Coordinates of C-alpha atoms (C1' of nucleotides) in Angstrom, one line a residue:
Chain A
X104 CA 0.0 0.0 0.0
X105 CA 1.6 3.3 -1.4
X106 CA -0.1 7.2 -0.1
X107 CA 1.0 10.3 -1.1
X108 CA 2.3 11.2 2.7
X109 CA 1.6 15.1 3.5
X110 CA 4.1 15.1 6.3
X111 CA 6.9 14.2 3.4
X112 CA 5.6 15.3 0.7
X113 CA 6.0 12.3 -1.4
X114 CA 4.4 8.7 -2.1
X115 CA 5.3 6.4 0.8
X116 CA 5.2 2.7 1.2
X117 CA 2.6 2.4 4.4
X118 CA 4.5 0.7 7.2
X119 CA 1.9 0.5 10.6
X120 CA 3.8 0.4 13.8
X121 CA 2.3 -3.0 14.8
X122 CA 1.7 -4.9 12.2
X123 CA -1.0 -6.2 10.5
X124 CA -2.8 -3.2 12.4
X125 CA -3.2 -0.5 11.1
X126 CA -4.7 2.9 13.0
X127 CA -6.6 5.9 11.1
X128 CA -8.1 9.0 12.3
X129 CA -10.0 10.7 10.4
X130 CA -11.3 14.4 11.2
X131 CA -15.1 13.9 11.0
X132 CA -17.4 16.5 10.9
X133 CA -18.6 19.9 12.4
X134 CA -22.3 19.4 13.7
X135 CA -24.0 22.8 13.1
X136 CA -25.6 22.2 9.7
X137 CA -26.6 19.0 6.8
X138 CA -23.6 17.8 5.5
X139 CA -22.9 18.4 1.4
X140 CA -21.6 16.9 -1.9
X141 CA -18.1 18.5 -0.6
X142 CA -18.3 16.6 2.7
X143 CA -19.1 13.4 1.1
X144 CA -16.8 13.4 -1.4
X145 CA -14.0 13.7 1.5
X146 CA -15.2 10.8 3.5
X147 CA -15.9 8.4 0.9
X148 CA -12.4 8.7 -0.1
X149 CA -11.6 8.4 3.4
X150 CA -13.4 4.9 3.4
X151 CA -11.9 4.2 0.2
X152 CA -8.7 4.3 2.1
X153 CA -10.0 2.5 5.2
X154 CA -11.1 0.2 2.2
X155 CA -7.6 -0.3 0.6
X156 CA -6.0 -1.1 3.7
X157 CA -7.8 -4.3 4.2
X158 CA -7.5 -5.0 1.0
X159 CA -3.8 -4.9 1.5
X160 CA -4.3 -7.1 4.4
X161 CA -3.8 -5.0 6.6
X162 CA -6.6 -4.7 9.8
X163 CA -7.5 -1.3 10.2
X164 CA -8.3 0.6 13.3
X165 CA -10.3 3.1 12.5
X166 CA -11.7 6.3 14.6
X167 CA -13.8 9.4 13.6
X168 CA -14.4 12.5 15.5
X169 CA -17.6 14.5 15.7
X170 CA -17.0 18.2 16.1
X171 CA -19.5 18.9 18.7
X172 CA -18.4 21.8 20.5
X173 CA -15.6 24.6 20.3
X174 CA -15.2 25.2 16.5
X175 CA -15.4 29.2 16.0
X176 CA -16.7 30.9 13.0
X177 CA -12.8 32.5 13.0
X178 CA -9.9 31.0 13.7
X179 CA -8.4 33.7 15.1
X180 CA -10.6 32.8 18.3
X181 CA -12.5 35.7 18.2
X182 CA -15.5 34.1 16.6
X183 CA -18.7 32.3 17.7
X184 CA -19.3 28.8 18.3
X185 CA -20.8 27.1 15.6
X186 CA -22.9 25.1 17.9
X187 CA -24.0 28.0 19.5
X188 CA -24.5 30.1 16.7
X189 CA -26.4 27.2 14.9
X190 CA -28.2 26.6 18.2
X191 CA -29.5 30.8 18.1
X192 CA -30.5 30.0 14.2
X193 CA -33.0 27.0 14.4
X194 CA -34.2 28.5 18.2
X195 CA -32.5 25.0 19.8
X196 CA -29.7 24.3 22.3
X197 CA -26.2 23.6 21.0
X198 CA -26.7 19.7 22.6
X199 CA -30.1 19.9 20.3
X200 CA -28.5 21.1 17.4
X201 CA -25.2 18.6 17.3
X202 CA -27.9 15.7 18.0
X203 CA -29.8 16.5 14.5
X204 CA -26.8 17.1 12.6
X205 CA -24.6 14.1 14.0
X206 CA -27.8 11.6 13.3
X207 CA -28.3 13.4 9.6
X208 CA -24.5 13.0 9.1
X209 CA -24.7 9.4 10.1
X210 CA -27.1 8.7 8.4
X211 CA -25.5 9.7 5.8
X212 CA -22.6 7.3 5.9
X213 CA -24.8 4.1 5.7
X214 CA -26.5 5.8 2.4
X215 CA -23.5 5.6 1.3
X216 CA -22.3 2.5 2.3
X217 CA -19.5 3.4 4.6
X218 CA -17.6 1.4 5.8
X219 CA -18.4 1.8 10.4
X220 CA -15.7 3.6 12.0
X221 CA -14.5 1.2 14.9
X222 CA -15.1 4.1 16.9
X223 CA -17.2 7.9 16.3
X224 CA -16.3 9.8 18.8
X225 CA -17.7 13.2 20.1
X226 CA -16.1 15.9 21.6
X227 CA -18.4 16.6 24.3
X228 CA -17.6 13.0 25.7
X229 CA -14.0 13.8 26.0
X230 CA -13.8 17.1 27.8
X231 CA -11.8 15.6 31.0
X232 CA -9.3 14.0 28.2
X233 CA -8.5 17.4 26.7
X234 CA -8.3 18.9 30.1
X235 CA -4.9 16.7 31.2
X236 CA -3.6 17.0 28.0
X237 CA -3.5 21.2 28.4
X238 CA -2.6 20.4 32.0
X239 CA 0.6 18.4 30.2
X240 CA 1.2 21.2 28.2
X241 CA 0.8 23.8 31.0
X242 CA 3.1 22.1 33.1
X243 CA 5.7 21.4 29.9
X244 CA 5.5 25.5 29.6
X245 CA 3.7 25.7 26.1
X246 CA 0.6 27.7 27.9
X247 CA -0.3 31.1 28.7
X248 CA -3.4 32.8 29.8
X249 CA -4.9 35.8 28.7
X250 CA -8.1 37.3 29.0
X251 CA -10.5 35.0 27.5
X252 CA -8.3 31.8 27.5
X253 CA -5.6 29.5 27.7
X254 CA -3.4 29.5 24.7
X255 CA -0.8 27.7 23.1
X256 CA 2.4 29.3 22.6
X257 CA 3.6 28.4 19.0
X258 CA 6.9 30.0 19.3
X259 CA 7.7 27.3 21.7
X260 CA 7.5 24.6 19.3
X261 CA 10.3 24.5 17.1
X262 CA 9.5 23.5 13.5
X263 CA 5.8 25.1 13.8
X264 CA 5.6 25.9 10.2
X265 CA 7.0 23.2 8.7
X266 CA 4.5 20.6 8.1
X267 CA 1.9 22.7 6.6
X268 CA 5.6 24.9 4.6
X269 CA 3.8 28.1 6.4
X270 CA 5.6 31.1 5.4
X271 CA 4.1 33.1 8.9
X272 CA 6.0 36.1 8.3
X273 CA 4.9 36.4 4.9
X274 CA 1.4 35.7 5.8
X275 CA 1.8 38.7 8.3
X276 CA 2.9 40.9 6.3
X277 CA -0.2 40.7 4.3
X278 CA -3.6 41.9 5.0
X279 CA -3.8 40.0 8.6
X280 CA -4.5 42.0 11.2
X281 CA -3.7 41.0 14.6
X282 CA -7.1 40.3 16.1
X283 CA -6.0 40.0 19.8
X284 CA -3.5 42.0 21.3
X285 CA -2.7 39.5 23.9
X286 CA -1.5 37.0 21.8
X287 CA 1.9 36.5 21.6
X288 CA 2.1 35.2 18.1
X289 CA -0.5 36.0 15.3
X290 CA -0.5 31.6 14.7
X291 CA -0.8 31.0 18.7
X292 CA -4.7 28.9 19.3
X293 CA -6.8 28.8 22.5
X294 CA -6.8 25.4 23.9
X295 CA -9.4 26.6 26.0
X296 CA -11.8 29.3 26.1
X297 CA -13.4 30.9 28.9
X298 CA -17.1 31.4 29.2
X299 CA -18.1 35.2 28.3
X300 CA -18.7 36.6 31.5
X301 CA -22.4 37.3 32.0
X302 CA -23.3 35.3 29.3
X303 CA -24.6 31.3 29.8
X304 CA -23.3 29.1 27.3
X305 CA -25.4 26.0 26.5
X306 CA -22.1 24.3 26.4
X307 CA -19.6 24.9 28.9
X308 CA -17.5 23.1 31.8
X309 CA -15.5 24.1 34.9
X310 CA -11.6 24.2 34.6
X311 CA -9.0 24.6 36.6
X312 CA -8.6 27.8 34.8
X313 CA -12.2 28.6 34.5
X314 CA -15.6 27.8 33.0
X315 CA -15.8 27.5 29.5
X316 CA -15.1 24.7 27.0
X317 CA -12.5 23.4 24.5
X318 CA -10.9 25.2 21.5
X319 CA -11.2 23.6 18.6
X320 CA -7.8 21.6 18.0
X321 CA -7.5 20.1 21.0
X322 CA -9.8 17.2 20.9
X323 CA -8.1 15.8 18.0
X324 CA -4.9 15.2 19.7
X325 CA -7.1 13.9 23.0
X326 CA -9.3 11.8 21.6
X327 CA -7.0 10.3 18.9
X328 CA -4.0 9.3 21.6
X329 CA -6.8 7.8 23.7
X330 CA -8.0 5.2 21.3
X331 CA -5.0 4.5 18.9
X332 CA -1.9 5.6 21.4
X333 CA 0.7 8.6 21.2
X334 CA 1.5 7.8 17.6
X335 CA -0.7 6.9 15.1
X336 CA -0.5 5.6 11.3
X337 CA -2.4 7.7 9.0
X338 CA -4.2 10.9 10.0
X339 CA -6.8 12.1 7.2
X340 CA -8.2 14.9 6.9
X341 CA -9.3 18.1 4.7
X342 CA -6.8 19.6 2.5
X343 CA -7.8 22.6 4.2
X344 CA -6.8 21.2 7.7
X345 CA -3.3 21.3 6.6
X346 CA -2.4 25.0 7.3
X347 CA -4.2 25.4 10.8
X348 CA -5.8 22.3 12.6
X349 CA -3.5 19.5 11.9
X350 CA -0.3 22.0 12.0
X351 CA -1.9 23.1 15.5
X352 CA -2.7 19.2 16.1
X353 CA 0.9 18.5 15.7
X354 CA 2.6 21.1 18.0
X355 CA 0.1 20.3 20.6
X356 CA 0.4 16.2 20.1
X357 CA 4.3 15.9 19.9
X358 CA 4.8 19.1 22.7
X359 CA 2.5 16.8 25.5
X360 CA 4.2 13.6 24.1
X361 CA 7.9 14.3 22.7
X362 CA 7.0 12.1 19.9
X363 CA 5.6 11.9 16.6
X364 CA 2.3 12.2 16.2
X365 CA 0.8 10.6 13.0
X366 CA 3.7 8.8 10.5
X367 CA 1.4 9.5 7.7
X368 CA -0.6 12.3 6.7
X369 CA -3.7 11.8 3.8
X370 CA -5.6 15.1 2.7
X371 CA -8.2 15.1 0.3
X372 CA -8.7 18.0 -2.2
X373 CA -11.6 19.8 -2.4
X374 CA -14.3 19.6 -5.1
X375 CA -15.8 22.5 -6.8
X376 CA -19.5 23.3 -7.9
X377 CA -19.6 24.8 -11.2
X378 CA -16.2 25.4 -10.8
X379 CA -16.9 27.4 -7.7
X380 CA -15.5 26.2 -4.0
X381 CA -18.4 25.7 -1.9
X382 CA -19.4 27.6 0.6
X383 CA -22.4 29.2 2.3
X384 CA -22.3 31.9 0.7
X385 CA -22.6 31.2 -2.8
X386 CA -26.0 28.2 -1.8
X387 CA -23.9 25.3 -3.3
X388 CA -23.4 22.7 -1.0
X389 CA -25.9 19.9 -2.4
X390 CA -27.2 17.6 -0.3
X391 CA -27.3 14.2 -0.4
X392 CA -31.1 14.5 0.1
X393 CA -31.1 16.1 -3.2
X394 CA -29.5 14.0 -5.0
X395 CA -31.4 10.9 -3.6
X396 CA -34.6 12.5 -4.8
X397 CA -33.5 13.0 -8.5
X398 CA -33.1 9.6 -8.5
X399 CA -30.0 9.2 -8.9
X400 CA -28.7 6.1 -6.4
X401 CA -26.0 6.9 -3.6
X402 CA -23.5 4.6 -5.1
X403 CA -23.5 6.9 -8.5
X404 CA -22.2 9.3 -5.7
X405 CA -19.6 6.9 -4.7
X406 CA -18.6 6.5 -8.2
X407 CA -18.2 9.8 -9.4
X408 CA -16.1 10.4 -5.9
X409 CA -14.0 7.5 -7.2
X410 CA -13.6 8.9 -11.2
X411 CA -11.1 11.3 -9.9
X412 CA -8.0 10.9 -8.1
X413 CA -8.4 12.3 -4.3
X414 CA -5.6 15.0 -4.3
X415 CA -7.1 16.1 -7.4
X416 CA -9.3 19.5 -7.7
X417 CA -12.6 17.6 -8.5
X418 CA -15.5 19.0 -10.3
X419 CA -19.4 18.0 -9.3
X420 CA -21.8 18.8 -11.9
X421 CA -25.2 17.4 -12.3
X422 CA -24.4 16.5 -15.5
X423 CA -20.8 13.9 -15.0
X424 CA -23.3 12.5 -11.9
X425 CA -25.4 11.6 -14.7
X426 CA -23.1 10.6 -16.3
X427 CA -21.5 8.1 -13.2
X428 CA -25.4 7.0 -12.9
X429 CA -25.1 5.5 -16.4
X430 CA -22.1 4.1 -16.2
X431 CA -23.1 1.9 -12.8
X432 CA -26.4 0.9 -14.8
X433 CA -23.9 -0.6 -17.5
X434 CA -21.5 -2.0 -13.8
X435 CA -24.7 -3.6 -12.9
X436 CA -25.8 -5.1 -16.0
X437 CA -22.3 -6.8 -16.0
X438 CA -22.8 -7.7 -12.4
X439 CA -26.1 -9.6 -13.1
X440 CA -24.5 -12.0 -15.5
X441 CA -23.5 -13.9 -12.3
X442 CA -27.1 -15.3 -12.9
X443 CA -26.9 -16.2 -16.0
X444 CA -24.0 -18.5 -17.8
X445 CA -24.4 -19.1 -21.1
X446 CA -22.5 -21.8 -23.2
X447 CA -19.8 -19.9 -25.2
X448 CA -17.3 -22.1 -27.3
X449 CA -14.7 -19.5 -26.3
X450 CA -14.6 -20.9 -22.8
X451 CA -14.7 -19.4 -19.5
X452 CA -13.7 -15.7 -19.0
X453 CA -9.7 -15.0 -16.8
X454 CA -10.4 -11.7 -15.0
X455 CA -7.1 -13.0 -12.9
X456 CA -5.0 -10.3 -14.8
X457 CA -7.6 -7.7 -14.7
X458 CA -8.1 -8.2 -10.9
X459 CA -4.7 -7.9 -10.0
X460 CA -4.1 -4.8 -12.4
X461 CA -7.5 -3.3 -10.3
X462 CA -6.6 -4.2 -6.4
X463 CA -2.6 -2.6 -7.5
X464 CA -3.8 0.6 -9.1
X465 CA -6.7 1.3 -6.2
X466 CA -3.6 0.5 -3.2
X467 CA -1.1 2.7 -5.5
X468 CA -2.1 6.1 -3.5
X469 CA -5.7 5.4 -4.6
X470 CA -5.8 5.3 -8.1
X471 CA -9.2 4.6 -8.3
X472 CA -10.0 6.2 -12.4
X473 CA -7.1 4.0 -13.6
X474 CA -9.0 1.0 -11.4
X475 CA -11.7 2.2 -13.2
X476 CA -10.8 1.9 -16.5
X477 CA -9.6 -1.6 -15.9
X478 CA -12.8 -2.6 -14.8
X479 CA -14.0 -1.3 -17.9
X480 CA -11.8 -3.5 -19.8
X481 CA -12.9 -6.5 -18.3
X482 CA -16.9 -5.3 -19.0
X483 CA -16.0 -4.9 -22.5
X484 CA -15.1 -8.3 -22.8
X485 CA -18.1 -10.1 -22.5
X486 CA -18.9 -10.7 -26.5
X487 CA -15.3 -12.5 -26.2
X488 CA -15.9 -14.8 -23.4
X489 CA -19.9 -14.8 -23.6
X490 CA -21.6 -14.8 -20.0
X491 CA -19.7 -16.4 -17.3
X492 CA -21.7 -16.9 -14.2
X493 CA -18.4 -18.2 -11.9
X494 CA -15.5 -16.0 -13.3
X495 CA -17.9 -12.5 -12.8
X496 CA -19.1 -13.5 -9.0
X497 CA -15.3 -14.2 -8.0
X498 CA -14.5 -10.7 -9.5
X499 CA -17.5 -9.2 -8.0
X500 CA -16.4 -9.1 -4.0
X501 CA -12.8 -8.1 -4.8
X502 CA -14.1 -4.9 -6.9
X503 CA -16.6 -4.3 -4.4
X504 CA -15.3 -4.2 -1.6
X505 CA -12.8 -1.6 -2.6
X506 CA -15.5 0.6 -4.3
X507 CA -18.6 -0.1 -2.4
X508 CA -20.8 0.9 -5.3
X509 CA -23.6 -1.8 -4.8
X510 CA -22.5 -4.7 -6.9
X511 CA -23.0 -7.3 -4.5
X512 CA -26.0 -8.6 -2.8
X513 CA -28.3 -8.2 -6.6
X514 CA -31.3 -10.5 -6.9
X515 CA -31.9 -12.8 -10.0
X516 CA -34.8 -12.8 -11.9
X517 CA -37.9 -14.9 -11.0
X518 CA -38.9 -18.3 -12.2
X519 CA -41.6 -16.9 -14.0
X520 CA -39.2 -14.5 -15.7
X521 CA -36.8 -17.1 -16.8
X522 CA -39.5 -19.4 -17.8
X523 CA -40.8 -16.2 -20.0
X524 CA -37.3 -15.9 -21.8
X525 CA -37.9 -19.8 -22.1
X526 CA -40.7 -19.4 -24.1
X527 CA -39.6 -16.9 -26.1
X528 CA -36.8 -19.2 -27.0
X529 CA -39.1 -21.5 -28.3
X530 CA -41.1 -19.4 -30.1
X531 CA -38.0 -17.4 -32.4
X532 CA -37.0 -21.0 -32.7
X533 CA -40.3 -21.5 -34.4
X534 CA -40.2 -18.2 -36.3
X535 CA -43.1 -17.0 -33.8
X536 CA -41.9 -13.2 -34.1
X537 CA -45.3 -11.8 -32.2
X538 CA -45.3 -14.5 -29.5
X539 CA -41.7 -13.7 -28.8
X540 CA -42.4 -9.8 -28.9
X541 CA -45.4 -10.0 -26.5
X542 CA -43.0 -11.9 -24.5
X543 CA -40.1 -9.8 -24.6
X544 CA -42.9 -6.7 -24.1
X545 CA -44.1 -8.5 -20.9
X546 CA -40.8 -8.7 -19.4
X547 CA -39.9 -5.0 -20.7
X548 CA -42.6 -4.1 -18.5
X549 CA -41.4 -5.9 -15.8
X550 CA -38.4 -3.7 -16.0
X551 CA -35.8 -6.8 -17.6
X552 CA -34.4 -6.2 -20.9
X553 CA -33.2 -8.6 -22.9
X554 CA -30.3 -8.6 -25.6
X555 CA -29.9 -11.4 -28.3
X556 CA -26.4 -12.9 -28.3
X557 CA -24.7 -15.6 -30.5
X558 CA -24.8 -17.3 -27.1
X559 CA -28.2 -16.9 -26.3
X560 CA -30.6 -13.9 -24.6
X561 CA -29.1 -11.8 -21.8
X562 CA -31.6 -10.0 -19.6
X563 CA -30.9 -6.6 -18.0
X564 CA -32.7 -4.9 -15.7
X565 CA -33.6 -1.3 -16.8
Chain B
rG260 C1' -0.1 42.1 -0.8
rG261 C1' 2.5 37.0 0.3
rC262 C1' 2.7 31.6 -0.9
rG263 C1' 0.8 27.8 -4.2
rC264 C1' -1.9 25.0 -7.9
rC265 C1' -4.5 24.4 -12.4
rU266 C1' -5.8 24.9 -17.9
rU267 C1' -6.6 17.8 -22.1
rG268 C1' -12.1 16.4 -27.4
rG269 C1' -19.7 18.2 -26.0
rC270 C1' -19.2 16.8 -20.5
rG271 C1' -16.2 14.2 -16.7
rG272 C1' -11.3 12.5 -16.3
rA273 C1' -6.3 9.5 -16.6
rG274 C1' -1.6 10.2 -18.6
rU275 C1' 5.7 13.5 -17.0
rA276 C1' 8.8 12.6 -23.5
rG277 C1' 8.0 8.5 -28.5
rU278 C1' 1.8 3.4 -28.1
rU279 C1' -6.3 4.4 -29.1
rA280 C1' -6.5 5.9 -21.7
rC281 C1' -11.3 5.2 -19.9
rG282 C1' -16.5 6.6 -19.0
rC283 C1' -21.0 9.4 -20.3
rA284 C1' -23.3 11.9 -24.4
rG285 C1' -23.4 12.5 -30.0
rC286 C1' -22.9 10.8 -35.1
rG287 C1' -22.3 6.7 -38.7
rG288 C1' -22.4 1.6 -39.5
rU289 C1' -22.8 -3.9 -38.2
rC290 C1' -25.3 -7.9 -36.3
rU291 C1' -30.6 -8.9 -35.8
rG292 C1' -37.1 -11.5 -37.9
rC293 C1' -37.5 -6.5 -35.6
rA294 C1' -34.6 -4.8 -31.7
rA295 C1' -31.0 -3.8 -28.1
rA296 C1' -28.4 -0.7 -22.7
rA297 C1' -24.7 -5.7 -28.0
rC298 C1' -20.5 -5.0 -31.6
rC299 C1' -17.4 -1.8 -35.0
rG300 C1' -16.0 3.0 -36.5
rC301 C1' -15.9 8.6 -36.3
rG302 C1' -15.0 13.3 -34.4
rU303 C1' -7.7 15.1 -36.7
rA304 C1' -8.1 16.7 -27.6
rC305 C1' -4.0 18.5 -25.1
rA306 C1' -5.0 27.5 -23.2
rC307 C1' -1.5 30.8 -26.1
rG308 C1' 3.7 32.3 -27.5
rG309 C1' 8.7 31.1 -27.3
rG310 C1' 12.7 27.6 -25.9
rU311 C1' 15.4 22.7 -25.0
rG312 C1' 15.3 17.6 -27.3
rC313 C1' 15.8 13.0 -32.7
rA314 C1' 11.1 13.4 -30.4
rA315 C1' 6.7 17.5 -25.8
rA316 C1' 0.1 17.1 -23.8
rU317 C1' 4.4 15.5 -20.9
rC318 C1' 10.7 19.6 -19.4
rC319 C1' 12.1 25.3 -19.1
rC320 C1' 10.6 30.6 -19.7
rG321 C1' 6.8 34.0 -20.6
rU322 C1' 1.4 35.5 -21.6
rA323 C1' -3.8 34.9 -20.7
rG324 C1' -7.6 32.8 -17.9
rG325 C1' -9.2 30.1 -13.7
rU326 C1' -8.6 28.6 -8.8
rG327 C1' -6.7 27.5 -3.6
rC328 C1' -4.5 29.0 1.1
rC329 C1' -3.1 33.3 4.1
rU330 C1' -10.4 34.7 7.2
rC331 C1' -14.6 29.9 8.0
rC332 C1' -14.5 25.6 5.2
rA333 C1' -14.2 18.6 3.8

RNA sequence: GGCGCCUUGGCGGAGUAGUUACGCAGCGGUCUGCAAAACCGCGUACACGGGUGCAAAUCCCGUAGGUGCCUCCA
């Protein structure tokens, strides 16, 4: 298993730490509001990974956060919560409003056949965690308090910059604007936040420091050494995580710990809307919901994800989903040929080569379109080798269960369908063209297609 | 303003020097009793201008357009 490794900035041969296991975090979501297309592209290709892994034999150990609490509108910790704030939109409590969105969100995952994360973990559930690990960090000297919190002193971890290639005094010297005065460095984060005095939060906890509740970073590093240990394999995230919440994840991780905190570092790229980023703004983060009711089926969504690379700049269009819906209606017509094996003097069908060419190219830093097109190849031989019940449901689990797309688990026609393509047999054998229309119309009806081979009829479902 | 990235046929999207990527859509044809989501073929695809090379979509420089981060973002 090869991944392009943010931390190095290359392709990297995956080596776990204790082998075969293998431990992933993965930076779920924020809980304020529905998830969209942008989201889900992310974490598909997350579980695409997750999905590789095992694939390479590996036994994953997989964990996902839920962002329940301490994300500001700003990172400059000078925003609102976005619990809070969604919490004063829909005229709910915080703890009401991360309920909804984390049920929506998982929800979500199963629509799209996700793999389970071994654990989903919230923030909320973890505040005495994230309270030792600033205690460590307080006591290791990285802290200081100011007026609304405890921060993180960046200048006191050596090599801040360098994982996300930060040029900080650059970034200063452009339109930035020191927010708070207390800081000592523009970069430095809250850890934790106080409470505004006078004002009840719907979220908050007591502190040695003070009431208030967790900054946003921190949780990360708790949660993650709790379940997978001081160092884990792969971290995922984001592409936009790189510059501020893993570079903050790091400092904070390997400050408490003295040692590294993830060996490997996945980011996914973002996708664009009519070549537009998404963002609230501009209304065009799509719902899955929408999609759903077009009728368009959620693995189409999984296969478009998987049509471009993941570090890739991806485009979503209504149109190229259309076009992935298509093209799984041709996957599953292939798929359904498991039902049906017709005599072919050219012998059984070898997908051996093809299979191995698909499982290298999807564990090569997930190549998925070049997976792709081999699958392709092998669809597009079925006039050569005719319809070979055993050779396509040995191929089916090994495509499937690095894709997920929905290949598995199909039904076979019914006896009385198969007895109709019987007849019809019979009656094109006889010459009987209008029996063996009205037959082919009853079944068209029925929603199975049929297509005439040299082999015999193949039915599809349309 | 600082630091990056991108630009491939109608759409999506691979491909880092010499071979048809691939898919969807379109057009033409074949097979067929008629059909077909089946088969075959077609559209002279690599933003523009220079440069290096026997050879460039692929390397270098420039131009144009787009876009990302530095502010929230998956």
């Amino acid at each position: 298993m090869r991944l392009y490794n943010t931390l190095t900035r290359q392709i990297d041969e995956i080596k776990p730490l204790k082998p075969p296991q293998i431990t992933v975090y993965t930076c779920g979501p924020t809980v304020y509001d529905f998830a969209h297309i942008g989201h889900w592209f992310n974490y598909i290709r997350m579980d695409t990974l997750i999905r590789a892994l095992k694939a390479s034999g590996l036994q994953s150990k997989w964990v996902m956060n839920i962002t329940d609490v301490g994300h500001l509108t700003s990172d400059a910790d000078d925003g609102e919560d976005k619990l809070e704030k969604g919490a004063k939109r829909e005229g709910k409590t915080a703890w009401e409003v991360a309920e909804f969105y984390t049920l929506d969100f998982l929800n979500g995952m199963k629509q799209l056949n996700m793999l389970e994360p071994d654990h989903i973990v919230k923030a909320t559930d973890h505040i005495p965690e994230q309270l030792e690990l600033i205690k460590k960090l307080g006591k290791k000297g990285f802290t200081y308090i100011i007026d609304d919190g405890v921060y993180y002193d960046t200048n006191k971890f050596e090599g801040y910059a360098a994982f996300a290639q930060l040029d900080l005094e650059g970034q200063e010297a452009g339109a930035r604007v020191a927010i708070n005065a207390q800081k000592h460095n523009p970069a430095d984060f809250a850890l934790w936040k106080f409470s505004p005095k006078g004002r009840q939060r719907d979220m908050q906890w007591d502190s040695p420091w003070g009431k208030g509740f967790p900054g946003w970073h921190i949780e990360c590093s708790a949660m993650s050494m709790k379940y997978l240990g001081e160092t884990l394999d792969i971290h995922t995230g984001g592409i936009d995580h790189v510059p501020v919440h893993h570079t903050n994840e790091i400092a904070q991780s390997e400050a408490a710990t003295g040692k590294r905190f993830a060996n490997y570092w996945m980011h996914g790229n973002h996708v664009m809307v009519n070549d537009k980023k998404i963002s609230k703004s501009l209304g065009n983060g799509i719902r899955l919901q929408e999609i759903v009711k077009k009728g368009i089926s959620p693995g189409a969504v999984r296969l478009h994800v998987l049509e471009s690379h993941y570090r890739s700049q991806s485009k979503f269009s209504w149109e190229s989903l259309e076009a992935s819906h298509n093209t799984l209606k041709n996957f599953y017509a292939w798929t359904d040929l498991q039902f049906q094996s017709l005599s072919s003097e050219k012998l059984t069908a070898d997908y051996t080569e093809a299979l191995r060419a698909f499982k290298d190219d999807v564990l090569d830093d997930l190549k998925t379109p070049a997976a792709l097109a081999i699958f392709n190849g092998m669809i597009n031989r079925v006039e050569e080798f005719g319809a070979d019940s055993a050779a396509v449901s040995k191929a089916i689990p090994i495509i499937e269960d690095l894709f997920g797309i929905g290949l598995s688990g199909r039904q076979d026609i019914t006896e009385p369908q198969k007895n109709l393509i019987v007849q019809r047999k019979k009656a094109r054998a006889n010459g009987d063209w209008a029996k063996s229309d009205e037959l082919r119309d009853q079944l068209t009806q029925e929603g199975i297609g049929l297509r005439d081979t040299p082999q015999g009829a193949i039915w599809v479902r349309l």
